[in-house]
Amino acid sequence: MDNPLYVTLNDLFSRLDPRWDDTCAEWLQALILANQQGHVCLPVPQPSARQRLGACPLVAAPGGYAPLILDAQSGLYFARHWFDEARLADALRLKTGRRATVSPVDAAHWLDRLFPPTAEGLDRQKLAAALALRQRLLVISGGPGTGKTTTVIRLLALLAALAAQPLVMALAAPTGKAAARLSDSMRGAIAQLPVEAALKQRLPDSAQTLHRLLGLRPGGGRPRHHADNTLPLDVLVVDEASMIDLDLMARTFDALPPHAQVILLGDRDQLASVEAGAVLGELCQDIGYRGETLAWLAALGMDVDELPAAIDEGAPMTDCVVLLTRSHRFAAASGIGQFSRAVNDNRPDEALALLDEAAADLSWHPQWDADALWARRQPYWQAVAAGAPLTSVQQAFVAFMPLAGERRQVEAINRLVEHRLEADGLKMPGQLWYPGRPVMISHNDYGVGLFNGDIGFAVDRPEGLRVAFPAADGSWRELAPARLPAHDTVYAMTVHKSQGSEFDEVWLVLPDEEANVPDRALVYTAVTRARQRFRLVGGREMLRAAIGHALVRHSGLARRMRPT
């Protein structure tokens, strides 16, 4: 069956251009499919196809006014993607400029105070903070447990301590769940800072979604903050940046004043955004430091021998990217840590050997075990049945989570659990709501204050069934089911939906069809959601194929950032 968007657009374009032919229609269909797979553009290598598309009045050259744009270097775009990419590249290029310099003596004093010397060589957290004193754009990438939150709160304390006047700072994330986690982490990190209370009070401890920060309204349209009405900010920290698509990233940079400093946090190796674009991954492609920057860092007492000198000092992201490589969550010998590195480094033989060793925190099962799944969910149901405090219910829930790459697999697990509930009399057949039903919000609702990714639990109350959601301040909000925005049952979730979450134990269910091989980033993202134990469910050859499958998204962003 043809894609509905293709059918609609092809019909429209056929009426607008009498010469619209099968060749044009085929490229339109291919572009729509490419966008749905996360590509921003579609390469058009055939000269005959470029000539035919270029002759169509519905296809313009870069900067032209038409539904489609044909770029000589990057290929075919929908016009909105081309303009998003062009203006984001311009904004990023401007942000890579230097900040006003600070006194090296003062910088060294505060760096040593906030990042005490260690005997482990280069302190990359300290490196990130030092670079933030020079750069208006900084990307900090690292896997789970590498200390991104610790780094950024000390970095902000450094900026605040050395600023001539108080800075207006904000924290944001792409989803409500990620914003809530960032808020919790920041409050804990601020409490541990070795600085005076007055300085702590100048630091932000509450994050919000990017949509709320920008004033994006349901249904699209221009947000409240944009290039002509910028945010009143000096510093913006954006967490989980790998989840941000091209459109939202472009809107974010549009809304920033020229002087504002931007710090992007994320993991470049995680799954990219669901929508078109892989901005964080593109920004982290080439990492290097200018000679003068290395000399400045050395003057601050930092060991820079292991830092790469820039191959091209004119490259746009030179001095702007720091990789955090030391995991504070997984010991070097942990099964999960070793397995995630083997997956990420495309070493399938090593990954399979680790599974065979059956470490305490790593296991493999070739087939799905419904009884084992049911047994692992029993602590949650015991907490629900006992009327345990909501925090205890939540802790029991996040102790275990099955993940899958495909929505149909998630739906199958949800059905399996609900059938067992019906068999045990905990749910009436055909009943949608029942005590203990966990749900995940799938659309933002600013009126209700619930956002994509928020997870709540149905609880029995004297006034009827309510759904409880954790609030940013540690309390709980309870709402009638009818008040909820769009949501899904969540005994399992897709790997995409799991980003920004952590669970004690994670099972990754691989597909059983060769036509649906997942990619390396999906496996890596799934395994790094686990805090204590990880189980792979599926065939060995499917895992091997997944590790060898690296998804590359077509985009022209990195090329556009280079000065012409």
Short mmCIF file of C-alpha atoms in Angstrom, two decimals, residues 137-141 148 152 156 170-175 178-179 182 186 207-211 213-214 231 233 235-245 248-249 252-253 256 261-267 280:
data_model
loop_
_atom_site.label_atom_id
_atom_site.label_comp_id
_atom_site.label_asym_id
_atom_site.label_seq_id
_atom_site.Cartn_x
_atom_site.Cartn_y
_atom_site.Cartn_z
CA LEU A 137 29.24 26.27 22.14
CA LEU A 138 30.30 23.12 23.97
CA VAL A 139 29.23 19.53 23.35
CA ILE A 140 29.83 17.03 26.16
CA SER A 141 29.29 13.44 25.04
CA LYS A 148 27.83 14.39 32.48
CA VAL A 152 27.83 20.40 33.97
CA LEU A 156 28.02 26.16 35.72
CA ALA A 170 18.32 27.50 32.12
CA LEU A 171 18.17 23.70 31.93
CA ALA A 172 16.12 21.89 29.28
CA ALA A 173 15.59 18.46 27.78
CA PRO A 174 13.53 17.10 24.87
CA THR A 175 11.02 15.16 27.00
CA ALA A 178 14.35 13.61 30.75
CA ALA A 179 13.69 17.05 32.24
CA LEU A 182 17.87 16.23 34.98
CA MET A 186 21.08 18.67 39.41
CA ALA A 207 14.71 21.74 34.08
CA GLN A 208 11.85 22.03 31.62
CA THR A 209 11.07 20.62 28.23
CA LEU A 210 12.44 22.43 25.20
CA HIS A 211 8.87 22.81 23.97
CA LEU A 213 11.07 26.76 27.14
CA LEU A 214 10.51 27.89 23.55
CA LEU A 231 15.06 33.96 25.30
CA LEU A 233 19.33 33.76 28.77
CA VAL A 235 23.59 30.08 29.41
CA LEU A 236 21.44 27.18 28.20
CA VAL A 237 22.14 23.54 29.06
CA VAL A 238 20.32 20.95 26.96
CA ASP A 239 20.40 17.33 28.14
CA GLU A 240 19.71 14.19 26.06
CA ALA A 241 20.70 16.09 22.94
CA SER A 242 20.91 12.90 20.85
CA MET A 243 17.09 12.76 20.94
CA ILE A 244 16.66 16.23 19.39
CA ASP A 245 15.74 16.32 15.71
CA LEU A 248 13.65 21.33 17.21
CA MET A 249 17.38 22.02 17.31
CA THR A 252 16.24 26.21 19.84
CA PHE A 253 19.20 28.04 18.31
CA LEU A 256 18.94 32.27 21.60
CA GLN A 261 26.37 30.14 25.67
CA VAL A 262 25.03 26.67 24.78
CA ILE A 263 26.10 23.38 26.39
CA LEU A 264 24.74 20.21 24.78
CA LEU A 265 24.87 16.98 26.82
CA GLY A 266 24.30 13.54 25.39
CA ASP A 267 25.70 10.29 24.12
CA LEU A 280 24.54 15.50 18.03
#
